[in-house]
Coordinates of C-alpha atoms and ligand atoms in Angstrom, one line a residue:
M15 CA 0.0 0.0 0.0
I16 CA 2.7 2.4 1.1
S17 CA 4.6 1.7 -2.2
K18 CA 1.5 2.7 -4.1
I19 CA 1.2 5.9 -2.2
W20 CA 4.8 6.8 -2.8
L21 CA 4.4 5.9 -6.4
N22 CA 1.5 8.3 -6.8
I23 CA 3.4 11.0 -5.0
L24 CA 6.4 10.6 -7.3
W25 CA 4.4 10.4 -10.5
C26 CA 1.8 13.0 -9.9
S27 CA 3.2 15.8 -7.8
G28 CA 6.3 16.5 -9.7
F29 CA 8.4 15.6 -6.7
L30 CA 11.3 15.0 -8.9
L31 CA 14.1 17.3 -8.0
A32 CA 17.4 16.2 -9.4
V33 CA 18.9 15.9 -6.0
V34 CA 16.3 13.3 -5.0
V35 CA 16.9 11.3 -8.1
G36 CA 20.6 11.4 -7.5
S37 CA 20.2 10.2 -3.9
V38 CA 18.0 7.4 -4.9
L39 CA 20.1 6.1 -7.7
V40 CA 23.4 6.4 -5.9
S41 CA 22.0 4.7 -2.7
L42 CA 20.2 1.8 -4.2
Y43 CA 21.2 -1.1 -6.3
R44 CA 18.1 -3.0 -6.9
N45 CA 14.7 -2.4 -8.2
R46 CA 11.7 -4.4 -7.3
Y47 CA 8.1 -3.9 -8.4
I48 CA 8.6 -2.9 -12.0
Y49 CA 11.0 -5.8 -12.8
R50 CA 8.7 -8.3 -11.1
F51 CA 6.7 -8.2 -14.3
A52 CA 9.8 -9.2 -16.2
K53 CA 10.6 -12.2 -14.0
T54 CA 8.0 -14.5 -15.5
V55 CA 5.9 -14.1 -18.6
N56 CA 2.5 -15.8 -18.6
G57 CA 3.7 -17.8 -15.6
F58 CA 6.6 -19.3 -17.5
P59 CA 10.0 -18.7 -16.1
F60 CA 11.5 -15.8 -18.0
Y61 CA 12.8 -13.1 -18.8
P62 CA 15.4 -13.0 -21.5
V63 CA 16.4 -9.5 -20.6
I64 CA 16.8 -10.6 -17.0
G65 CA 16.9 -14.4 -16.9
N66 CA 18.1 -15.5 -13.5
L67 CA 19.7 -12.2 -13.1
H68 CA 16.9 -10.7 -11.2
K69 CA 18.2 -12.8 -8.3
I70 CA 21.4 -10.9 -8.3
G71 CA 20.9 -7.9 -6.0
K72 CA 23.0 -5.8 -3.7
T73 CA 23.0 -8.6 -1.1
S74 CA 24.4 -11.0 -3.7
P75 CA 28.2 -10.8 -4.3
Q76 CA 27.6 -12.2 -7.8
W77 CA 26.4 -8.9 -9.4
K78 CA 29.4 -6.9 -8.1
T79 CA 31.9 -9.6 -9.3
R80 CA 30.3 -9.8 -12.7
R81 CA 30.0 -6.1 -13.1
R82 CA 33.7 -5.8 -12.2
H83 CA 34.7 -8.3 -14.9
F84 CA 32.4 -6.7 -17.5
V85 CA 33.6 -3.2 -16.9
K86 CA 37.1 -4.3 -18.2
S87 CA 35.4 -5.3 -21.5
F88 CA 34.3 -1.7 -22.1
S89 CA 37.7 -0.1 -21.8
P90 CA 38.5 2.7 -24.3
S91 CA 40.9 0.5 -26.3
I92 CA 38.3 -2.3 -26.7
L93 CA 35.6 0.1 -27.6
K94 CA 37.7 1.7 -30.3
S95 CA 38.3 -1.6 -31.9
F96 CA 34.5 -2.0 -32.3
V97 CA 34.1 1.1 -34.6
E98 CA 35.0 -0.7 -37.8
F99 CA 32.1 -3.1 -37.1
F100 CA 29.7 -0.3 -36.3
Y101 CA 30.8 1.3 -39.6
T102 CA 30.5 -1.8 -41.9
N103 CA 27.1 -2.6 -40.4
S104 CA 25.9 1.0 -40.7
T105 CA 26.7 0.8 -44.5
A106 CA 24.3 -2.2 -44.7
L107 CA 21.8 -0.1 -42.7
V108 CA 22.1 2.8 -45.2
D109 CA 21.4 0.4 -48.0
A110 CA 18.3 -0.9 -46.3
L111 CA 17.0 2.5 -45.5
R112 CA 17.3 3.8 -49.0
K113 CA 15.0 1.0 -50.4
P114 CA 11.4 2.0 -51.1
D115 CA 10.2 -1.1 -49.2
R116 CA 12.5 -0.5 -46.2
P117 CA 11.7 -2.3 -43.0
D118 CA 9.9 -0.6 -40.0
L119 CA 12.4 1.8 -38.4
Y120 CA 12.5 0.1 -35.0
I121 CA 13.2 -3.3 -36.7
A122 CA 15.9 -1.9 -39.0
F123 CA 17.8 -0.1 -36.3
Q124 CA 17.5 -3.0 -33.9
N125 CA 18.8 -5.4 -36.5
Y126 CA 21.8 -3.0 -37.1
S127 CA 22.5 -3.1 -33.4
I128 CA 22.3 -6.9 -33.2
D129 CA 24.7 -7.3 -36.1
G130 CA 27.1 -4.8 -34.7
F131 CA 27.0 -6.4 -31.3
C132 CA 27.5 -10.0 -32.7
E133 CA 30.4 -8.9 -34.9
A134 CA 32.1 -6.8 -32.3
I135 CA 31.6 -8.9 -29.3
M136 CA 30.9 -12.5 -30.5
G137 CA 33.3 -12.3 -33.4
R138 CA 30.8 -13.1 -36.2
N139 CA 28.1 -11.3 -38.2
Y140 CA 24.8 -13.0 -38.4
N141 CA 23.5 -10.6 -41.0
T142 CA 20.0 -10.1 -39.4
Q143 CA 19.8 -6.9 -41.5
K144 CA 19.9 -8.9 -44.8
K145 CA 18.6 -12.4 -44.1
S146 CA 15.2 -13.4 -42.8
E147 CA 16.6 -16.6 -41.3
Y148 CA 16.9 -15.0 -37.8
S149 CA 13.9 -13.2 -36.3
I150 CA 15.6 -12.4 -33.0
V151 CA 14.5 -8.7 -33.0
E152 CA 10.9 -9.6 -33.7
D153 CA 10.9 -12.3 -31.1
L154 CA 12.3 -10.0 -28.4
D155 CA 9.8 -7.3 -29.4
R156 CA 6.8 -9.7 -29.1
L157 CA 8.0 -10.8 -25.7
Q158 CA 8.2 -7.2 -24.6
E159 CA 4.7 -6.6 -25.9
I160 CA 3.4 -9.6 -23.9
C161 CA 5.2 -8.2 -20.8
R162 CA 3.6 -4.8 -21.4
K163 CA 0.1 -6.2 -21.7
R164 CA 0.7 -8.4 -18.6
C165 CA 1.9 -5.4 -16.7
V166 CA -1.4 -3.7 -17.3
F167 CA -3.3 -6.7 -16.1
E168 CA -1.1 -7.1 -13.0
V169 CA -2.1 -3.7 -11.9
F170 CA -5.7 -5.1 -11.7
N171 CA -4.4 -8.1 -9.8
L172 CA -5.5 -10.7 -12.3
S173 CA -4.0 -14.1 -11.5
V174 CA -0.8 -14.8 -13.2
V175 CA -1.9 -18.4 -13.7
I176 CA -5.2 -17.5 -15.4
W177 CA -3.3 -15.0 -17.6
G178 CA -0.7 -17.6 -18.4
F179 CA -3.1 -20.2 -19.6
I180 CA -5.7 -18.1 -21.4
H181 CA -3.4 -15.6 -23.0
E182 CA -0.8 -16.2 -25.5
G183 CA 1.0 -18.8 -23.4
L184 CA 2.0 -21.0 -26.3
K185 CA 3.1 -18.1 -28.4
T186 CA 5.3 -16.9 -25.5
L187 CA 7.0 -20.3 -25.2
G188 CA 7.7 -20.2 -29.0
Y189 CA 9.3 -16.7 -28.8
L190 CA 11.3 -17.7 -25.7
K191 CA 12.5 -20.9 -27.5
A192 CA 13.5 -18.8 -30.6
V193 CA 15.5 -16.3 -28.6
S194 CA 17.2 -19.1 -26.7
E195 CA 18.0 -20.9 -30.0
F196 CA 19.6 -17.8 -31.5
V197 CA 21.7 -17.2 -28.4
N198 CA 22.8 -20.8 -28.4
V199 CA 23.8 -20.6 -32.1
I200 CA 26.0 -17.6 -31.5
L201 CA 27.4 -19.1 -28.3
K202 CA 28.2 -22.4 -30.0
D203 CA 30.1 -20.5 -32.7
K204 CA 31.9 -18.4 -30.2
R205 CA 32.9 -21.5 -28.1
R206 CA 34.4 -23.0 -31.2
D207 CA 36.3 -19.9 -32.1
F208 CA 37.4 -19.5 -28.5
K209 CA 38.8 -23.0 -28.4
Q210 CA 40.8 -22.3 -31.5
S211 CA 42.2 -19.0 -30.3
P212 CA 41.5 -18.3 -26.6
V213 CA 41.8 -14.7 -25.5
I214 CA 43.2 -14.4 -22.1
A215 CA 45.0 -11.0 -22.1
D216 CA 43.1 -8.6 -19.8
T217 CA 43.3 -5.7 -22.1
T218 CA 41.6 -7.3 -25.1
L219 CA 38.9 -9.4 -23.4
K220 CA 35.5 -8.7 -24.9
I221 CA 32.4 -9.7 -22.9
A222 CA 32.0 -13.1 -24.6
D223 CA 35.7 -13.9 -23.9
T224 CA 35.3 -12.8 -20.3
L225 CA 32.3 -15.2 -20.0
L226 CA 34.1 -18.1 -21.6
N227 CA 37.6 -17.9 -20.1
G228 CA 36.4 -19.6 -16.9
D229 CA 37.5 -16.8 -14.5
M230 CA 33.8 -16.1 -13.6
K231 CA 33.0 -19.8 -13.0
L232 CA 29.6 -19.6 -14.6
T233 CA 27.3 -22.4 -15.6
D234 CA 26.2 -22.7 -19.3
K235 CA 22.8 -21.4 -18.4
E236 CA 24.3 -18.4 -16.6
I237 CA 26.4 -17.7 -19.7
E238 CA 23.4 -17.9 -21.9
D239 CA 21.4 -15.5 -19.6
E240 CA 24.2 -13.0 -19.6
I241 CA 24.6 -13.0 -23.4
T242 CA 20.8 -12.7 -23.8
L243 CA 20.8 -9.8 -21.4
F244 CA 23.5 -8.0 -23.3
L245 CA 22.0 -8.7 -26.7
S246 CA 18.6 -7.4 -25.8
A247 CA 19.9 -4.5 -23.7
A248 CA 22.2 -3.4 -26.5
S249 CA 19.7 -3.8 -29.4
D250 CA 16.3 -2.6 -28.1
T251 CA 17.5 0.6 -26.5
T252 CA 20.0 1.6 -29.2
G253 CA 17.5 0.7 -32.0
T254 CA 14.7 2.7 -30.4
T255 CA 16.9 5.7 -29.7
M256 CA 18.2 5.7 -33.4
A257 CA 14.6 5.5 -34.7
F258 CA 13.7 8.6 -32.5
I259 CA 16.8 10.5 -33.6
V260 CA 16.2 10.1 -37.4
T261 CA 12.6 11.1 -36.9
L262 CA 13.7 14.3 -35.0
L263 CA 16.2 15.0 -37.7
G264 CA 13.4 14.7 -40.3
M265 CA 11.4 17.2 -38.3
Y266 CA 14.2 19.7 -37.7
E267 CA 15.8 20.2 -41.1
E268 CA 18.2 22.9 -39.8
V269 CA 19.7 20.5 -37.2
Q270 CA 20.1 17.8 -39.9
E271 CA 21.9 20.2 -42.2
K272 CA 24.2 21.4 -39.4
M273 CA 25.0 17.7 -38.6
Y274 CA 25.6 17.0 -42.3
E275 CA 28.1 19.9 -42.6
E276 CA 30.0 18.7 -39.5
V277 CA 30.2 15.1 -40.9
M278 CA 31.4 16.4 -44.3
T279 CA 33.9 18.7 -42.8
Y280 CA 35.5 16.2 -40.4
V281 CA 35.0 12.9 -42.1
G282 CA 34.0 13.5 -45.8
D283 CA 33.3 10.4 -47.9
K284 CA 35.9 8.1 -46.3
A285 CA 35.2 5.2 -44.0
I286 CA 34.4 6.4 -40.5
G287 CA 37.1 5.4 -37.9
P288 CA 37.5 5.8 -34.2
E289 CA 39.7 8.8 -34.7
D290 CA 36.8 10.7 -36.3
L291 CA 34.3 10.3 -33.5
H292 CA 35.7 12.9 -31.1
N293 CA 35.4 15.5 -33.9
L294 CA 31.7 14.9 -34.2
K295 CA 30.7 17.1 -31.4
Y296 CA 27.5 18.5 -32.8
T297 CA 26.4 14.9 -33.7
E298 CA 26.9 13.9 -30.1
R299 CA 24.8 16.9 -28.9
V300 CA 22.0 15.7 -31.3
I301 CA 22.1 12.3 -29.7
L302 CA 22.1 13.6 -26.2
E303 CA 19.3 16.1 -26.9
S304 CA 17.2 13.3 -28.6
M305 CA 17.6 11.1 -25.5
R306 CA 16.5 14.0 -23.3
I307 CA 13.3 14.7 -25.2
L308 CA 12.6 11.1 -26.0
P309 CA 14.4 8.9 -23.5
P310 CA 14.1 5.3 -24.7
I311 CA 13.8 4.0 -21.1
P312 CA 11.3 6.4 -19.6
T313 CA 11.2 5.0 -16.1
V314 CA 13.5 3.0 -13.8
G315 CA 12.7 1.5 -10.5
R316 CA 14.4 0.9 -7.2
H317 CA 13.5 -0.6 -3.8
A318 CA 14.5 1.3 -0.7
K319 CA 16.4 -1.0 1.6
Q320 CA 17.0 1.8 4.0
D321 CA 15.6 5.3 4.7
I322 CA 16.8 7.8 2.1
H323 CA 17.1 11.4 3.3
C324 CA 16.5 13.9 0.6
G325 CA 16.7 17.4 2.1
S326 CA 13.7 17.7 4.4
K327 CA 12.1 14.6 3.0
V328 CA 12.6 11.0 3.8
I329 CA 11.8 8.1 1.5
P330 CA 11.0 5.3 4.0
K331 CA 12.7 1.9 4.0
G332 CA 10.6 -0.7 2.2
V333 CA 9.0 1.4 -0.5
D334 CA 9.4 0.9 -4.3
I335 CA 10.4 4.0 -6.1
Y336 CA 9.8 4.9 -9.7
I337 CA 12.0 7.5 -11.3
N338 CA 10.1 9.2 -14.1
I339 CA 13.0 10.0 -16.4
I340 CA 10.9 11.5 -19.2
K341 CA 9.2 13.9 -16.7
L342 CA 12.6 14.9 -15.3
H343 CA 14.0 15.4 -18.8
R344 CA 11.1 17.8 -19.6
N345 CA 11.0 19.7 -16.3
E346 CA 11.0 23.4 -17.1
K347 CA 13.1 24.1 -14.1
F348 CA 16.1 22.6 -15.9
W349 CA 15.0 22.7 -19.5
P350 CA 13.3 25.9 -20.6
D351 CA 10.8 25.4 -23.5
P352 CA 11.2 21.6 -22.9
L353 CA 9.5 20.3 -26.0
R354 CA 11.9 22.3 -28.3
F355 CA 14.6 20.1 -29.8
N356 CA 17.8 22.1 -29.3
P357 CA 21.1 20.2 -29.3
D358 CA 22.9 23.3 -28.0
R359 CA 21.5 22.6 -24.6
F360 CA 24.5 20.2 -24.4
L361 CA 27.2 22.8 -25.1
P362 CA 29.7 22.4 -22.2
E363 CA 28.8 25.8 -20.7
E364 CA 25.1 24.9 -20.7
V365 CA 25.7 21.5 -19.1
A366 CA 27.8 23.2 -16.4
K367 CA 24.7 25.2 -15.3
R368 CA 22.6 22.2 -14.6
P369 CA 22.6 19.7 -11.7
K370 CA 24.2 16.3 -12.7
Y371 CA 21.1 14.2 -12.1
C372 CA 18.6 16.1 -14.1
Y373 CA 19.7 14.1 -17.2
I374 CA 19.8 10.3 -16.8
P375 CA 19.0 8.5 -20.0
F376 CA 21.4 5.7 -19.0
S377 CA 20.2 5.8 -15.3
A378 CA 22.9 6.6 -12.7
G379 CA 24.6 5.2 -9.7
P380 CA 26.2 1.8 -9.4
R381 CA 23.6 0.0 -11.4
N382 CA 23.6 2.4 -14.4
C383 CA 24.1 1.3 -18.0
I384 CA 27.4 -0.4 -18.6
G385 CA 27.0 0.0 -22.3
K386 CA 26.7 3.9 -22.3
T387 CA 29.9 4.7 -24.2
Y388 CA 29.5 1.7 -26.5
A389 CA 26.0 3.0 -27.4
I390 CA 27.1 6.6 -28.1
M391 CA 30.0 5.3 -30.3
S392 CA 27.7 3.0 -32.2
M393 CA 25.1 5.7 -32.7
K394 CA 27.6 8.4 -33.7
T395 CA 29.1 6.1 -36.4
S396 CA 25.9 5.0 -37.9
L397 CA 24.1 8.3 -37.7
A398 CA 27.0 10.1 -39.3
N399 CA 27.0 7.5 -42.1
I400 CA 23.2 7.9 -42.6
V401 CA 23.2 11.7 -42.6
R402 CA 26.0 12.0 -45.1
N403 CA 24.3 9.6 -47.5
L404 CA 20.6 10.2 -47.0
K405 CA 18.3 13.1 -46.6
I406 CA 15.6 12.5 -44.0
T407 CA 12.1 14.0 -43.9
S408 CA 9.1 13.4 -41.7
K409 CA 5.5 14.7 -41.8
Y410 CA 5.5 15.5 -38.1
K411 CA 5.6 19.2 -37.1
S412 CA 5.6 18.7 -33.4
L413 CA 6.2 16.0 -30.8
E414 CA 2.7 16.2 -29.6
E415 CA 1.6 14.4 -32.7
L416 CA 3.3 11.2 -31.5
N417 CA 1.6 8.8 -29.1
F418 CA 3.7 6.5 -27.0
H419 CA 3.4 3.4 -24.9
S420 CA 6.1 1.5 -23.0
F421 CA 7.1 -1.6 -21.1
V422 CA 10.9 -1.4 -20.8
T423 CA 11.5 0.8 -23.8
M424 CA 9.2 3.6 -25.0
R425 CA 7.8 3.2 -28.5
T426 CA 5.2 5.0 -30.6
I427 CA 1.9 3.2 -30.9
T428 CA 2.1 3.4 -34.7
Q429 CA 5.1 3.2 -37.0
L430 CA 7.2 6.3 -37.2
D431 CA 6.8 8.5 -40.3
C432 CA 10.2 9.0 -41.8
H433 CA 11.5 9.0 -45.3
F434 CA 15.0 8.7 -46.7
T435 CA 16.3 9.9 -50.1
A436 CA 19.8 9.6 -51.5
R437 CA 21.8 12.9 -51.2
K438 CA 23.8 12.0 -54.3
K439 CA 22.5 10.4 -57.5
E440 CA 24.0 6.9 -57.9
Ligands
LIG523 C1 20.8 4.3 -26.2 C2 21.2 3.1 -25.7 C3 21.0 2.7 -24.3 C4 20.2 3.2 -23.3 C5 19.3 4.4 -23.3 C6 20.4 2.3 -22.1 C7 19.8 2.6 -20.9 C8 20.0 1.8 -19.8 C9 19.4 2.0 -18.5 C10 18.5 3.2 -18.1 C11 19.9 1.1 -17.6 C12 19.6 1.0 -16.1 C13 18.3 0.4 -15.7 C14 18.1 0.7 -14.2 O1 18.7 1.7 -13.7 O2 17.4 -0.1 -13.6 C15 20.7 0.1 -18.4 C16 21.3 -1.0 -17.9 C17 22.1 -1.8 -18.6 N1 22.5 -1.7 -19.9 FE1 22.0 -0.1 -21.2 N2 21.3 1.3 -22.4 C18 21.7 1.5 -23.7 C19 22.6 0.7 -24.4 C20 23.2 -0.4 -23.9 C21 24.2 -1.2 -24.6 C22 24.7 -0.8 -26.0 C23 24.6 -2.2 -23.8 C24 25.6 -3.3 -24.1 C25 26.5 -3.3 -25.0 C26 23.8 -2.1 -22.6 C27 23.9 -2.9 -21.5 C28 23.3 -2.7 -20.3 C29 23.4 -3.7 -19.2 C30 24.2 -5.0 -19.2 C31 22.6 -3.1 -18.1 C32 22.4 -3.7 -16.7 C33 23.6 -3.1 -15.9 C34 23.6 -3.7 -14.5 O3 22.6 -4.1 -13.9 O4 24.8 -3.8 -13.9 N3 23.0 -0.9 -22.7 N4 20.8 0.6 -19.7

């Protein structure tokens, strides 16, 4: 009961000062209520994004140990080595987008993200952008949709068992099986490659090598869960963010042209490499501003294991807390004229004027997004490649024309309106 009261307070009264958000995220490691929906789907043990990982909380030493291992796999030198894969896969993406029968934007960008992830981290490209053999993105999307629907029913306290048997139970099992099969295909290939050339040096260990080299002493099922988590965490969020960014670029032509000028000035027509990324400062501001106005994960949750003191207020031990990222990102106190898309809000001098925790698209604190820099590098590379090749247009004049729903990531209810035409005649 008390959780629900707090939930209402946080959602409705605008009690979302950045200082409170900061205190909550820095103090707490684990969420509760919101991720309960993800633990099982239709009563079947699930969730690919979380797998058995929901058991790993602050009290479990496992999460800390694993996180420490994984952090090494996101070192600057390892991330730099990924850019060539982001680039080659973004070229396939540009080809897909320029076709008149291009796939739905969310699907196209998620497939790009899956291919980049598999090539960079697992060592092989499964070409989900080109082949229809793998439908991993669609399967993950359908599972998320089932979770979303179930989440709504859970609020009305319908029994999980009844829901499980009368609603889409068999379909769920089919999607879960398909996801697990894909993950097992890539793991089998990776195991074979790893046997032939094991990677043990600390400085070059990618996540997959870290999982397989035995240091973490994981079971096969735990390895599968970790890969599934990374795969879906990397593709869903990055894919959704990129779909939002191109739509915003289609709506704001002057921003798109400024970004095009920057890419042509610093990169031109050559292949995009890691050395180019730090010059694409405006492109980075476009990405940051897009994630402010349309954060792909609009809410994160935590469970208060102790009292949290925020100025004169105390969030009592035992309550579940929802942090409404989208509301925080549109709070006029920090973002004047919040619905205006203005990348210059992220000029260094503007950033310095704001409190740190009023912008948290990757969450914050110890349980924040481990793939933050990876995501920015992947999006910078692919968006620069798109913008220099294709002109983007959209029919939307304002963000208010878009209607959203969400489970983990936020999506528009209907497909996004966005069109791509070649800048140069072929
Ligand atoms: C635009 C892209 C992305 C966004 C907006 C995003 C956002 C987030 C957020 C908000 C969380 C924390 C959830 C919470 O506080 O409860 C998170 C966690 C996580 N993200 Fe990301 N993410 C992105 C890309 C990625 C990528 C590319 C990877 C991997 C390569 C990744 C891997 C993870 C993992 C493993 C976690 C769980 C971390 C832990 O519990 O220790 N994410 N992400």
